[in-house]
Each structure stands twice: as structure tokens, then as C-alpha cells.
Amino acid sequence: MMVKFMLEDAYFIKRHERGDGESWVFNEETCLKLISLSMASEANTLLPQFQDPTSSLSGPLLDGGGDIDRQHGRRRPNVKEISIGLSGLLIVAISIGLFADTGRHEKPLCRHADAHRAALRSRRGQAMSPVDWKPVSRGKPQGVSEKSNHALAGIRNPIFPWTNNMLTWQRTGFHFQPEKNWMNDPNGPMFYNGYYHIFYQYNPDGPIWGDKIVWGHAASKDMVEWIHLPVAMVADHWYDENGVWSGSATVLPDGQVILLYTGSSNESVQFQNLAYPANLSDPLLIDWVKYPNNPVLGPPPGIKSNDFRDPTTAWKTSAGKWRITIGSKAHRTGLAFVYETEDFKSYQILSGALHAVHGTGMWECVDLFPVAVGSEDGLDSSTNGGGVKHVMKVSLDDDRHDYYAIGTYNEATNAWVPDDPTIDVGIGIRYDYGKFYASKSFYDQNKKRRILWGWVPESDTENVDIMKGWASLQSLPRTLVLDQKTRTNLLQWPVEEIDSLRLDCKEFNRLRVEPGSVIPLAVKSASQADIVAEFEIDKAAMEATPGSDQEFTCASSGGAAQLGTLGPFGLLVLADHRRIEQTSVHFYISKARDGSLKTSFCTDRSRSSKADDVDKQIYGAFVPVLEGEKLSMRILVDHSIVEGFAQGGRTCITSRVYPTRAIYDDAQVFLFNNATEASLVASVKIWPMRSMSINSNTEDHGNRSPQDDDGSCI
Ligand code: DQQ
């Protein structure tokens, strides 16, 4: 099946009449876009696959090709039937040498290619050389966090020959993603009038971050079956001309809904703006109105005009006023300002900062919310007082990770103080030790719980995203509660509604896994699967193991293939039958000289793909395991995303992986134990997962409804 690029006819192709019959040319705007993309692509070795000027329009992404104009015996793009995107056009254009005006083609489709190239070069003020080309920075110069995947910047390795089959498989079945194009941060999540709403940073013009980011919008009754809605807000005013950036929703007690968001202005100044629904009785809240006197807030004195963004949900004080916090930085100190308002139109800055941490750089997408001590109920954002702790979260622009800390918010002094300053926000615990950024939580008054969404970027190159026609996912929505056992961390867990996607369960009960062994767990396909596993490690071996001073970290200690006394052990997912490709999600126990045990939870992607143009970094972190607890993990595999939760969600790792063989029915699951001394007893349940309805992914295990199967393990 070919990758389906969804392209409106308006995507820049123009039909051109000539005396000798009809032919097709790209209009000037298209040519400019294609040429700038091709200049960005020309250094990579993707091109040889497409360079044969005599080849037809077919290529890895275009099998099926365009149709033949029978009358003139000439191949022409058929936008209706082929429906390819800008990315497809680029590749087609490159493949038939459209830009070169070389005479290889009697009728080049970009007739002023050289002039366009020269103009672009001089605009950038530099000659682009294929050798030292790096992707155009997408973010920092505009005063917002870098969006392109810099782990792979300037990649010169041969680019893997991706096929349609492989790229089509990468699209997920039960993660939220728009039908096409680029997505980043979740914005303004809320429950309103029977529907969950998710807005998101979206580039309607293509699969890479852009300078006209808008708010995409979708609604759902259960966060499982989503309705894609029209874009909620576009960049159409001077104060948001460079992008409608991140922000939050507040549902007021009288039912009004307030959106506050950052607009990047025509001069790249970050202003805060107000918007509200045009029609509150529309449960889908399709139309949004921007307040006519926007912006409502500009950067405070002494703060750089592009270091002031991402307003939070408002909380109500005991005096009945509303407060919001906004992230910023002063030199290298990350900080958050607090503003007070009665009407969301005029604001007063409160003195001091809510909190500041030296050396953490710009704070994006700050979140501040209460959690209950002694209960797993979620709390409305305005709750404070006895039995309540406040969690502060910051997204660090410098390393693009989300950090949280547990502490106390004092309304009178307007300061948040961490319980343990050694693990202050930005220097301590992360929500997730893989790819997970710019997250946002909301209180779900429907089920009395707090829910977290996070942006999960790609780990491949922009070139491949252009081929796919889409980039980025949202994590599964996760419930957030204070871990009542430790009280020093949160527990994150996929919302219970996700369980309704489970199909017939396969159970593997109390399997003995000897040191050095690998056991296949027979399932039809685990491209979409929910896996729960528990491990008991041989106690005698644990006790007999001598302690050591050697420090273990998942990333630096050799991954799943490294043999240790008490690990690694766990599961291999997205593994083909020969395990040429495999992604491991595993534990490793290390024993210190004083006999204390430390457990790490890791995801090893180093052998996840034969492709070398994807990031395969090993992820991991320490996970608290309390006396008497078994080691447990839950892994949700959904094509190119693997979300792992250890010990009920104390430590989480979300990864993007891009196998080339371990796909479709060859995406298998294995148990493994690379400990040299300790055997294991493992119990595993695997549920294939059906697709949510928004993602018309073909591999959905027969599209059965949840009623067909209660997914229970016998
Ligand atoms: N993304 C938005 C900004 C935010 C950043 C722009 C975080 O508002 O700071 O797309 O990824």
C-alpha cells in the first residue's frame, strides 16, 4: 500500500495549457517551496534513489504512481487519484530533475529554478554547500524551543532506503495524531459539556515546524475515539502573526471557557492573548473568538521580548481573584511570573517570582497543580490547604525534557517551595526519561482525576518526516496521582479508557527464565499491544551477589546485550523472529557495597532498527522499588511509539522507534534474561490493541468493537 499523502488540490499545482496540448507546471509559489526544501535535502543520499531522470514517477513512496495521459502519451500528476503532499511533490520533483533546467526534460516544471535558488541563497546570506549543510534551525531564532531533530542534524550517513510499507507501518493505531502534517505541544486540554478537548500546535502547511503555527483541535467523549475539528485559531493578527503558540484553558465555575495563549507577534515579541468560544452551547466548541483588545499581557520590564510564554490554567485565590503563571528566564535562571486578574482582560504582576532555579535556562509550558495527600482523587486547580501538595512542572528549552517537583504553594507569599531542594524543579525528577515534552495537565471534573498529555516528537530525520507526510504524536493521556507510598514522586498511568481497546488477552504464567535465555511469547502480531509483566528474581542469587562500587546507568552500561550479575532482564518488543531488530524494555538491579539494591528501568533502542538515519540512544532512570514489591512493567507498543511504565508509573520512558523488519506480523515479543547469576519467574499478559477510530490504520486486528471481546485474561 502506498503512503497516503493527503493533499488538497490547492497545493500549488497549476494546470497549464499550451498549443501542443496540456502539460503541468508548478506555480511560482510551489517552486519556491520545493526549491527551498530541495536545497535543504540536497546533501543527503536520499537523492540517488530518485535521481534517474528516465525513471517514471514511481519510487518507494509512489508505487502505483501517477496515471498516463493517454491522449498525449505523457505521464502527468493526477492530484485527485494520487493525492500526494508537498513532501511527495518534492521527491517527485527531485526524481525527475525539475529544478535543474538541464534540458534533460523537454518541459521543466519549475521554469525559473535557477533564479529561485539564487534568491534563496542570497536571502539566507550564505552559499549552501551539500557537504556542510545542516537543517535550518526551526525554533531558536524565533525565540522558541528548537523543533528540528538535532540529534541527527547534518547527517551524512547513507540514508536508509525506506519503503512505503515501512513508513506506512509507522503511523499509530491508538495514539492521538492529526490526519497529516506537523504537530507539537498539547494545548488547552479540558473536559467541557460531555467532551474532552485537545488542542495542539499544528502546522497546516506541512510535516515540519513552521512560522504560522495554529491551534489544531479535536474532541472526544472518552479520549479514545476522536473527532477532528476545524483549526481553532490561526495566525491572523499582528500579535500572533508568527504563530499561535502554547497556552491553556480554564473552565470557570459559571461554565465560561477561557483560553490564554502566547502569540508570537509580527516582530517576534511574545504576547499573551485571550480567546473564548463563540458559542458556549456548541458542545464541540468549534468556533473561537479572539478578544478584540488583545494582547492582554506583554513581557515585563527587564525580560527579553522572546522569553515570555505559555500561560497556565488559572487558579482561584481565597480572595476570589484568578492567578496564572508564565515561564521566562533572566540570564541563565529559569523562572515563572505570576499575574492576578478578575476578568482575564486586565492583569497585575505579583512581586517576586513563583519560583526560580539558577542554571536551568528558559522555562516553557510551566504547570502548577495540586495533588491530594492520602487520596488518589484528582483536584481542581484552585484547591489549596491541608492535605494538599503542589506539583510544579517546567519544560526546559535547553535540554527539551519535562521536570517536576513536589512542594507547597503559599498563596499569601505567592511562592512555591520544593519539599526537597536537591531535586528542585528542572534539576531532579523527569516525567519521562525518553521523548516527552511541553506537557500539560488538566483536572477532569467528569471523573475527578488529573490527566497529563505530552508531546512525543520524532527521532528520525526531517527528510523522512517529509516522506511520511506527518510528524509527532501525543502521548497516551495519563492519570497523575501522588504516589501514596513514597510521597516523593507521582504515578503516571494510561487513562482507564485505553483498556477498552484491548482485544483477546494471551497470558504466560510463571515462566522460568534462566540466566542467558530468550523466550518467544507467541502472539500473532504485536505492532499494537498492551503488555503487563511481573518479575520475581531468584532471592538466593541476589543475596549471594557481592556488592560493587561500579555505577550503573542504562545509557552508559551497554544496554540489553550487556551481561550483569542481576540483569538486564525484561521484554524485547518490536523484535523480528531472528531478533535482528529489537527494542528492549528492561530492568537492571545493581548492588552497592553496603548491600543496598538499586533498580534501573531502561529502554534500549540501539538495535531497534537497521536504519542508520534514526536516533537510537538508550534511555533510562532509577525506579524506586519498595520492600515486598514485585518488579512490574507495562509497555504500550503502537507501531513507532513504545511507552513504558515501571512500578505502577513511578518511572516512565517513551521512545520512538523505526524498525524496518520487525513490523506488521513480524513484530514479536520475547522475554529475556541477560543476568549471569539470577534466574527469574516472569508472568506476562499481552493484549493486542484495536485502533482508535481517527487513525484509519489498516492493521487494526479486524476492527472489532470492544463489546466483541472483554480482553480479559483467563
Ligand atoms: N512550543 C510553542 C511555544 C512553547 C514551545 C511553540 C514548547 O509556545 O514554548 O510551538 O515546545
XYZ file of C-alpha atoms and ligand atoms in Angstrom:
725
model
C 0.000 0.000 0.000
C 1.371 3.433 -0.769
C 1.811 6.088 1.860
C -1.239 8.235 1.562
C -0.330 11.887 1.374
C -3.427 13.916 1.752
C -3.156 16.943 -0.422
C -5.784 19.428 -1.316
C -5.778 20.306 -4.999
C -4.854 23.800 -3.928
C -1.408 22.507 -3.064
C 0.283 24.624 -5.625
C -0.119 22.561 -8.787
C -1.370 24.535 -11.720
C -2.663 23.202 -14.964
C -1.043 24.921 -17.882
C -2.407 24.989 -21.419
C -0.009 25.025 -24.346
C -0.516 24.969 -28.045
C 0.876 21.440 -28.272
C -1.550 20.033 -25.757
C -1.840 20.089 -21.999
C 1.052 19.825 -19.592
C 1.612 20.525 -15.933
C 3.782 23.077 -14.220
C 4.185 24.075 -10.626
C 3.245 27.632 -9.888
C 5.924 30.022 -8.661
C 4.989 29.686 -5.008
C 5.241 25.928 -5.232
C 8.570 26.149 -6.962
C 9.946 28.386 -4.242
C 8.832 25.983 -1.524
C 10.074 22.928 -3.362
C 13.411 24.504 -4.141
C 13.969 25.604 -0.566
C 13.142 22.089 0.607
C 15.360 20.536 -2.040
C 18.242 22.808 -1.038
C 17.789 21.529 2.467
C 17.727 17.958 1.188
C 20.446 18.010 -1.387
C 23.249 16.965 0.945
C 21.673 13.714 1.810
C 21.953 10.472 -0.005
C 18.229 10.053 -0.273
C 18.565 11.568 -3.674
C 20.191 8.758 -5.644
C 17.089 6.632 -5.228
C 15.121 9.258 -7.012
C 17.624 10.746 -9.385
C 17.195 8.712 -12.531
C 15.640 11.241 -14.867
C 14.312 8.494 -17.062
C 12.518 6.808 -14.234
C 8.799 7.014 -14.052
C 7.073 8.693 -11.180
C 7.225 5.536 -9.157
C 9.610 5.366 -6.225
C 9.485 3.959 -2.736
C 6.702 6.341 -1.851
C 4.907 6.340 -5.072
C 4.324 2.789 -6.111
C 1.158 2.952 -8.051
C 2.461 6.223 -9.491
C 0.512 8.824 -11.424
C -1.619 7.876 -14.381
C -0.664 8.164 -18.016
C -2.239 10.845 -20.064
C -3.431 8.517 -22.794
C -4.057 11.173 -25.379
C -0.577 12.611 -25.221
C 1.232 9.520 -24.018
C 2.779 11.602 -21.271
C 2.747 10.990 -17.551
C 1.161 13.769 -15.550
C 0.475 14.231 -11.861
C -3.071 13.272 -11.030
C -3.811 15.122 -7.808
C -7.196 13.550 -7.315
C -6.047 9.962 -7.633
C -2.544 10.103 -6.249
C -3.212 12.739 -3.638
C 0.381 13.369 -2.717
C 1.560 16.086 -0.338
C 4.143 18.742 -0.652
C 6.661 16.218 0.500
C 5.627 13.870 -2.231
C 5.906 16.691 -4.708
C 9.400 17.436 -3.542
C 10.505 13.882 -4.060
C 8.789 13.631 -7.403
C 10.282 16.927 -8.371
C 13.756 15.840 -7.384
C 13.326 12.499 -9.027
C 12.694 13.924 -12.435
C 15.172 16.769 -12.152
C 12.656 19.546 -12.247
C 14.811 22.239 -10.846
C 17.885 21.959 -12.910
C 16.731 23.318 -16.235
C 19.292 20.943 -17.665
C 17.461 20.074 -20.768
C 17.044 16.507 -19.608
C 13.341 17.180 -19.688
C 11.799 18.930 -22.552
C 9.427 20.822 -20.258
C 10.861 21.572 -16.803
C 8.120 22.059 -14.278
C 9.943 24.871 -12.475
C 10.902 27.241 -15.173
C 12.786 29.794 -13.067
C 14.547 27.322 -10.813
C 17.990 28.943 -11.015
C 16.608 32.350 -10.203
C 14.709 30.944 -7.237
C 17.790 29.159 -5.960
C 19.910 32.289 -6.230
C 17.260 34.342 -4.438
C 17.020 31.840 -1.604
C 20.774 31.695 -1.204
C 21.170 35.423 -1.020
C 18.225 35.689 1.352
C 19.992 33.315 3.700
C 23.187 35.254 3.128
C 25.226 32.116 2.551
C 26.106 29.682 -0.130
C 24.725 26.269 0.745
C 27.188 23.502 0.287
C 25.966 19.928 0.313
C 28.938 18.962 2.442
C 28.369 21.237 5.397
C 24.635 21.559 5.189
C 22.697 21.445 8.454
C 18.912 21.610 8.708
C 17.553 25.112 9.023
C 17.094 25.796 12.696
C 13.406 25.575 13.454
C 12.702 27.451 16.619
C 15.553 29.138 18.458
C 15.948 32.137 16.141
C 12.234 32.751 16.565
C 12.634 32.622 20.340
C 11.052 29.232 20.860
C 12.483 25.852 21.622
C 14.255 24.056 18.816
C 11.931 21.793 16.908
C 14.079 20.026 14.319
C 15.739 16.832 15.468
C 19.240 17.971 16.230
C 20.432 14.564 17.289
C 20.500 13.857 13.571
C 21.464 17.299 12.328
C 23.685 17.322 9.274
C 23.544 13.569 8.972
C 25.897 12.341 6.267
C 25.441 8.610 6.658
C 23.757 6.858 3.811
C 20.075 7.338 4.260
C 18.192 4.106 4.598
C 16.056 3.066 1.609
C 12.718 3.444 3.351
C 9.818 1.799 1.560
C 6.133 2.562 1.579
C 5.457 -0.485 3.674
C 7.858 0.578 6.380
C 6.716 4.184 6.503
C 3.038 3.316 6.383
C 3.538 0.981 9.335
C 4.956 3.823 11.464
C 1.595 5.578 11.727
C -0.030 4.705 15.024
C -3.291 2.947 15.816
C -4.252 4.321 19.213
C -2.199 7.452 19.801
C -3.587 10.856 19.045
C -2.260 12.354 15.847
C -3.766 14.611 13.206
C -4.550 13.212 9.799
C -1.373 14.729 8.355
C 1.368 17.319 8.899
C 3.359 18.557 11.845
C 2.117 18.638 15.448
C 3.845 19.701 18.664
C 2.688 20.752 22.144
C -0.706 19.792 23.579
C -2.649 22.953 24.387
C -5.708 23.771 26.476
C -6.892 20.245 27.330
C -10.216 20.257 29.195
C -13.481 18.443 29.763
C -16.465 20.531 28.786
C -20.116 19.684 28.377
C -19.625 15.969 27.772
C -16.490 16.206 25.626
C -12.772 16.056 26.214
C -11.000 18.637 24.086
C -7.419 18.604 22.956
C -5.843 21.494 21.061
C -2.341 21.186 19.702
C 0.389 23.163 17.993
C -0.079 22.378 14.325
C 1.471 23.335 11.001
C -1.291 23.013 8.409
C 1.252 23.577 5.614
C 3.488 20.559 6.024
C 5.199 17.918 8.162
C 7.871 20.224 9.662
C 7.593 23.035 12.221
C 6.615 26.327 10.592
C 6.285 30.048 11.141
C 2.480 30.012 11.024
C 1.679 27.535 13.777
C -2.054 27.302 14.545
C -4.173 25.536 17.179
C -5.436 22.207 15.845
C -8.490 20.895 17.671
C -10.196 17.563 18.358
C -12.900 16.384 20.762
C -13.818 13.040 22.234
C -16.288 11.565 24.693
C -13.730 9.106 26.045
C -10.251 10.159 24.860
C -10.280 7.070 22.668
C -12.499 7.873 19.705
C -11.634 11.377 18.487
C -13.435 13.769 16.190
C -11.073 16.006 14.268
C -12.433 19.547 14.256
C -11.539 22.617 12.232
C -8.461 24.525 13.322
C -9.462 26.620 16.353
C -7.166 29.624 15.918
C -4.871 30.768 13.136
C -2.069 33.327 12.998
C -4.140 36.223 11.699
C -3.427 39.232 13.952
C -0.284 41.338 14.370
C 0.155 39.955 17.890
C 0.189 36.305 16.715
C 1.307 36.698 13.126
C 4.371 34.482 13.686
C 2.364 31.768 15.356
C -0.441 30.942 17.755
C 1.715 29.298 20.372
C 1.060 27.339 23.509
C -1.495 28.077 26.173
C -4.137 26.679 28.468
C -7.852 26.522 29.110
C -9.704 27.455 32.285
C -13.300 26.345 32.794
C -14.868 28.925 35.115
C -17.421 27.900 37.758
C -20.212 29.602 35.752
C -19.394 27.485 32.690
C -17.453 30.066 30.707
C -14.306 28.871 28.988
C -11.177 30.988 28.834
C -8.213 30.304 26.580
C -4.964 32.128 27.201
C -2.175 31.620 24.693
C 1.114 33.116 23.573
C 1.162 34.911 20.256
C 4.477 35.475 18.567
C 3.927 38.907 17.035
C 4.915 40.316 13.660
C 8.156 41.388 15.395
C 8.578 38.106 17.304
C 7.531 39.618 20.620
C 5.774 37.120 22.874
C 2.382 38.481 23.915
C -0.308 36.712 25.931
C -3.776 36.694 24.417
C -7.319 35.841 25.370
C -9.824 33.811 23.347
C -13.201 32.290 24.151
C -15.837 30.115 22.465
C -18.152 31.867 20.012
C -20.996 29.612 21.065
C -20.930 28.014 24.506
C -23.926 25.839 23.734
C -21.987 24.046 20.991
C -20.583 21.022 22.861
C -17.812 20.699 20.286
C -16.792 24.348 20.770
C -15.871 24.644 17.135
C -15.630 28.432 16.776
C -13.302 30.617 18.825
C -13.160 34.387 19.127
C -10.033 36.363 19.915
C -10.609 39.170 22.382
C -10.677 42.423 20.366
C -8.307 44.218 22.764
C -5.598 41.581 22.614
C -2.845 41.322 23.636
C -3.669 41.243 27.328
C -0.049 40.970 28.512
C 3.397 41.823 27.182
C 6.844 40.869 28.501
C 7.636 42.536 31.849
C 10.471 45.097 32.046
C 13.933 43.561 32.063
C 12.819 40.376 30.313
C 13.740 39.728 26.693
C 10.756 40.088 24.403
C 11.018 36.465 23.278
C 11.438 34.914 26.729
C 7.877 35.150 27.988
C 5.455 32.421 27.061
C 2.915 29.659 27.690
C 0.295 30.858 30.218
C -1.123 28.186 32.549
C -4.644 27.296 33.563
C -5.833 29.871 36.109
C -6.426 29.068 39.769
C -8.717 31.000 42.089
C -7.413 32.551 45.296
C -9.242 32.665 48.598
C -9.944 36.356 47.807
C -11.814 35.299 44.668
C -9.211 36.539 42.172
C -7.606 34.429 39.444
C -3.908 33.796 39.043
C -1.839 32.425 36.184
C 1.854 31.755 35.825
C 4.036 32.289 32.746
C 7.530 30.904 32.069
C 10.583 33.018 31.425
C 14.274 33.368 32.172
C 16.697 36.007 33.399
C 20.155 35.217 32.025
C 20.571 31.513 32.853
C 17.936 31.421 35.602
C 14.625 29.834 34.666
C 11.672 31.426 36.421
C 7.910 31.830 36.405
C 5.973 35.071 36.871
C 2.503 35.210 38.423
C -0.270 37.568 37.351
C -3.561 38.254 39.045
C -6.811 39.128 37.286
C -10.521 39.420 37.920
C -11.766 39.427 34.353
C -8.926 37.830 32.291
C -8.640 41.111 30.410
C -6.504 43.190 32.757
C -3.729 41.786 34.881
C -1.408 42.773 37.661
C 2.009 41.244 38.052
C 2.727 39.949 41.562
C 6.072 40.801 43.078
C 8.833 38.224 43.052
C 8.641 35.007 41.119
C 6.583 31.920 41.810
C 9.901 30.084 41.721
C 13.313 30.356 40.031
C 16.162 27.885 39.578
C 19.602 29.043 38.575
C 21.177 27.403 35.536
C 18.021 25.875 34.112
C 17.518 28.347 31.246
C 14.183 29.207 29.663
C 11.111 27.611 31.256
C 8.474 26.658 28.713
C 4.978 25.306 29.353
C 5.075 25.695 33.144
C 2.383 23.772 35.027
C 1.341 24.182 38.670
C -1.333 21.928 40.142
C -2.461 20.441 43.460
C -2.361 16.737 44.335
C -4.079 15.095 47.284
C -2.071 13.555 50.092
C -3.864 10.452 51.289
C -6.222 10.051 48.345
C -5.991 9.226 44.655
C -8.691 11.701 43.658
C -7.605 14.461 41.319
C -8.018 18.047 42.482
C -9.336 21.118 40.749
C -6.521 23.589 40.014
C -7.835 26.042 42.636
C -7.663 23.576 45.552
C -5.215 24.503 48.328
C -4.811 23.998 52.055
C -4.478 20.954 54.305
C -3.892 17.573 52.714
C -2.679 19.172 49.504
C 0.750 19.311 47.862
C 1.526 21.384 44.784
C 3.427 19.991 41.833
C 5.415 22.338 39.652
C 6.494 21.263 36.181
C 8.781 23.038 33.733
C 9.795 22.151 30.189
C 13.452 23.049 29.806
C 14.140 24.669 26.471
C 17.837 23.814 26.850
C 17.511 20.020 27.017
C 13.889 19.586 25.964
C 12.864 17.457 28.921
C 9.957 17.908 31.337
C 10.884 18.071 35.032
C 8.601 18.167 38.027
C 8.980 18.546 41.768
C 6.606 18.213 44.686
C 6.258 21.124 47.072
C 3.998 23.673 48.697
C 2.312 26.721 47.218
C 1.785 29.587 49.609
C -0.948 31.852 48.318
C -0.056 34.727 50.681
C 3.574 34.935 49.631
C 2.819 33.710 46.118
C 5.788 31.343 46.257
C 6.121 27.669 45.536
C 8.780 25.854 47.596
C 10.079 22.337 46.787
C 9.940 19.684 49.509
C 13.498 18.675 48.680
C 15.682 21.425 47.142
C 18.193 18.831 45.931
C 15.561 17.606 43.488
C 14.124 21.025 42.706
C 12.170 21.512 39.512
C 14.484 21.385 36.487
C 17.298 19.533 38.260
C 15.556 16.447 39.664
C 12.796 14.120 38.539
C 11.506 13.923 34.986
C 8.012 12.952 33.908
C 9.542 10.683 31.338
C 13.083 9.591 30.524
C 12.536 9.263 26.779
C 10.882 11.646 24.339
C 8.163 13.603 26.099
C 7.998 17.388 26.145
C 5.860 20.501 26.584
C 3.317 18.502 28.562
C 0.188 19.914 30.134
C -2.200 18.585 32.767
C -5.860 19.352 33.399
C -8.449 18.499 36.013
C -11.141 16.200 34.642
C -14.227 17.165 36.640
C -16.056 14.336 34.867
C -14.105 11.573 36.618
C -12.367 13.571 39.326
C -8.869 12.930 38.117
C -5.876 14.869 36.815
C -4.758 13.965 33.324
C -1.456 14.650 31.609
C -0.769 14.971 27.887
C 2.754 15.254 26.455
C 4.194 15.914 23.031
C 6.225 12.966 21.672
C 8.472 14.214 18.858
C 10.068 12.066 16.169
C 13.542 10.516 16.422
C 14.063 10.285 12.667
C 15.156 12.945 10.205
C 13.035 15.720 8.784
C 13.623 14.222 5.352
C 11.829 11.067 6.355
C 9.054 13.061 8.031
C 8.562 14.824 4.719
C 8.317 11.416 3.034
C 5.770 10.241 5.621
C 3.753 13.446 5.429
C 3.413 13.716 9.205
C 5.497 14.234 12.318
C 4.964 13.816 16.066
C 2.443 12.179 18.342
C 0.746 12.942 21.604
C 1.447 10.508 24.426
C -1.429 8.461 25.747
C -3.336 10.632 28.216
C -2.066 9.636 31.683
C -3.702 9.954 35.082
C -1.437 11.681 37.583
C -1.544 10.986 41.303
C 0.856 11.424 44.166
C 2.484 8.079 44.966
C 0.889 7.481 48.348
C 3.609 5.002 49.308
C 6.652 7.175 48.668
C 5.079 10.665 48.657
C 8.180 11.785 46.783
C 7.058 11.085 43.246
C 3.979 10.967 41.045
C 2.442 7.901 39.460
C 1.534 8.165 35.787
C -0.762 5.612 34.210
C -2.643 5.465 30.875
C -6.248 6.575 31.470
C -8.540 3.614 32.103
C -10.392 4.241 28.824
C -7.350 2.946 26.947
C -8.131 -0.530 28.346
C -11.279 -0.591 26.182
C -9.000 -1.042 23.160
C -7.670 -4.348 24.469
C -8.542 -7.452 22.466
C -8.174 -11.115 23.419
C -5.507 -11.497 26.046
C -2.668 -14.013 25.922
C -1.334 -14.985 29.291
C 2.049 -16.506 30.065
C 2.001 -17.541 33.671
C 5.065 -18.038 35.858
C 7.600 -18.764 33.137
C 11.052 -19.632 34.381
C 13.693 -17.584 32.584
C 17.178 -18.954 33.153
C 20.291 -16.770 33.021
C 21.226 -16.021 29.411
C 17.936 -17.141 27.888
C 15.426 -15.649 25.485
C 11.856 -16.977 25.289
C 9.498 -16.108 22.424
C 5.970 -15.204 23.524
C 3.773 -16.378 20.687
C 1.345 -13.688 19.563
C 0.067 -13.055 16.060
C 1.482 -9.580 15.831
C 2.443 -7.072 18.468
C 2.582 -3.884 16.413
C -0.281 -2.676 18.616
C -0.140 -4.222 22.055
C -0.606 -3.598 25.731
C 1.815 -5.737 27.749
C 1.899 -6.169 31.501
C 4.749 -8.143 33.081
C 5.827 -9.074 36.584
C 9.212 -10.483 37.557
C 10.439 -12.316 40.609
C 14.183 -12.605 40.765
C 15.917 -15.506 42.481
C 16.424 -14.324 46.076
C 19.365 -16.600 46.832
C 21.278 -15.218 43.851
C 20.534 -11.671 44.951
C 21.865 -12.347 48.409
C 24.944 -14.157 47.150
C 25.888 -11.381 44.731
C 28.768 -9.291 46.109
C 28.269 -5.513 46.177
C 30.288 -3.234 43.957
C 31.184 0.459 43.672
C 30.563 0.425 39.983
C 27.974 2.973 38.950
C 25.258 1.673 36.607
C 23.339 3.840 34.178
C 21.148 2.493 31.391
C 22.774 4.717 28.782
C 26.408 4.124 29.674
C 26.355 0.491 30.761
C 25.971 -1.275 27.470
C 22.225 -1.756 27.093
C 20.291 -5.007 26.938
C 23.152 -7.030 25.468
C 25.491 -6.325 28.370
C 25.695 -9.192 30.857
C 25.473 -8.337 34.545
C 25.061 -10.403 37.692
C 21.453 -9.320 38.341
C 20.339 -8.124 34.935
C 19.408 -6.826 32.485
C 16.117 -8.710 32.114
C 12.764 -7.808 30.688
C 10.996 -7.793 27.339
C 12.028 -7.359 23.757
C 9.289 -5.726 21.710
C 9.138 -4.897 18.015
C 11.540 -7.796 17.518
C 11.590 -9.870 14.337
C 11.809 -13.647 14.656
C 15.619 -13.614 14.297
C 15.900 -10.617 16.623
C 17.939 -8.701 14.104
C 15.843 -5.773 15.221
C 14.577 -5.459 18.762
C 13.693 -2.774 21.287
C 14.273 -3.847 24.846
C 12.406 -2.560 27.867
C 14.197 -3.930 30.889
C 15.253 -3.740 34.498
C 18.763 -3.855 35.851
C 19.482 -4.362 39.532
C 22.776 -3.185 40.937
C 24.036 -3.943 44.395
C 26.213 -1.485 46.285
C 28.999 -2.489 48.680
C 26.699 -1.838 51.645
C 24.293 -4.430 50.227
C 21.641 -1.913 49.149
C 19.906 -2.610 45.856
C 19.162 -0.069 43.160
C 16.828 -0.810 40.260
C 17.038 0.924 36.897
C 14.340 0.911 34.244
C 15.726 1.186 30.712
C 14.714 1.215 27.055
C 17.471 0.136 24.705
C 16.889 1.273 21.131
C 20.427 0.590 19.941
C 19.254 -2.413 17.917
C 15.742 -1.151 17.222
C 16.314 -0.561 13.515
C 18.663 -1.459 10.686
C 18.304 2.126 9.505
C 21.128 4.425 10.472
C 19.279 7.699 9.980
C 17.291 7.380 13.203
C 18.330 8.204 16.753
C 18.925 5.011 18.783
C 20.019 6.429 22.109
C 19.466 4.208 25.172
C 17.116 5.738 27.738
C 16.616 5.025 31.404
C 16.475 6.052 35.029
C 16.305 4.800 38.562
C 12.936 3.434 39.745
C 12.007 3.154 43.444
C 11.097 -0.441 44.399
C 9.705 -0.761 47.910
C 10.054 -3.653 50.323
C 7.792 -6.535 49.310
C 7.020 -5.176 45.826
C 7.454 -7.336 42.751
C 9.144 -5.736 39.764
C 6.463 -4.790 37.267
C 6.217 -3.007 33.974
C 3.535 -2.074 31.479
C 4.502 -1.434 27.878
C 2.223 0.030 25.248
C 3.524 -0.664 21.780
C 1.877 1.258 18.981
C 3.958 0.984 15.812
C 6.643 3.702 16.051
C 5.987 4.545 19.720
C 6.723 2.469 22.808
C 5.536 3.811 26.171
C 6.925 2.055 29.227
C 5.695 2.407 32.838
C 7.626 0.805 35.708
C 6.308 0.102 39.214
C 2.828 1.432 38.543
C 4.129 4.534 36.753
C 6.879 5.746 39.107
C 9.313 5.896 36.202
C 8.209 6.235 32.582
C 10.054 6.017 29.282
C 8.532 6.932 25.945
C 10.510 6.086 22.829
C 10.145 6.467 19.117
C 11.459 3.511 17.136
C 11.566 2.799 13.430
C 12.133 -0.890 12.697
C 12.466 -1.985 9.117
C 11.873 -5.759 9.542
C 10.147 -6.138 12.896
C 6.940 -4.711 11.514
C 3.440 -5.997 10.742
C 3.257 -9.717 11.634
C 6.984 -9.837 12.247
C 6.665 -7.513 15.261
C 7.093 -10.086 18.015
C 7.641 -10.163 21.766
C 10.319 -12.066 23.715
C 11.224 -12.433 27.348
C 14.933 -12.250 28.067
C 17.283 -12.590 30.966
C 20.862 -11.457 30.496
C 21.713 -11.812 34.165
C 24.614 -14.194 34.636
C 23.656 -15.421 38.100
C 19.960 -14.973 38.735
C 17.037 -16.801 37.220
C 13.612 -15.216 37.027
C 9.990 -16.156 37.226
C 8.009 -13.988 34.855
C 4.271 -13.611 34.270
C 3.182 -11.710 31.193
C -0.166 -10.666 29.746
C -0.341 -9.385 26.195
C -3.384 -7.749 24.712
C -3.386 -6.878 21.012
C -4.935 -3.421 20.754
C -7.531 -2.307 18.279
C -7.158 1.091 16.614
C -8.963 4.227 17.673
C -11.295 5.434 15.001
C -9.376 8.576 13.977
C -6.411 6.672 12.687
C -7.631 4.702 9.757
C -4.675 2.400 10.182
C -5.253 -0.751 8.218
C -3.672 -3.025 10.749
C -6.318 -2.916 13.403
C -6.839 -6.571 14.088
C -10.129 -6.807 12.312
C -11.746 -3.619 13.601
C -13.575 -5.416 16.324
C -15.515 -3.380 18.773
C -14.716 -3.698 22.483
C -18.029 -5.475 23.040
C -16.801 -8.338 20.873
C -14.214 -9.152 23.463
C -13.731 -8.094 27.002
C -9.980 -8.596 26.646
C -9.818 -10.483 29.912
C -7.098 -12.963 30.739
C -8.390 -16.292 31.947
N 6.225 25.355 21.710
C 5.414 26.519 21.473
C 5.856 27.504 22.493
C 6.422 26.654 23.560
C 7.135 25.593 22.786
C 5.605 26.945 20.040
C 7.416 24.349 23.550
O 4.780 28.302 22.953
O 7.274 27.374 24.403
O 5.230 25.915 19.160
O 7.640 23.264 22.677
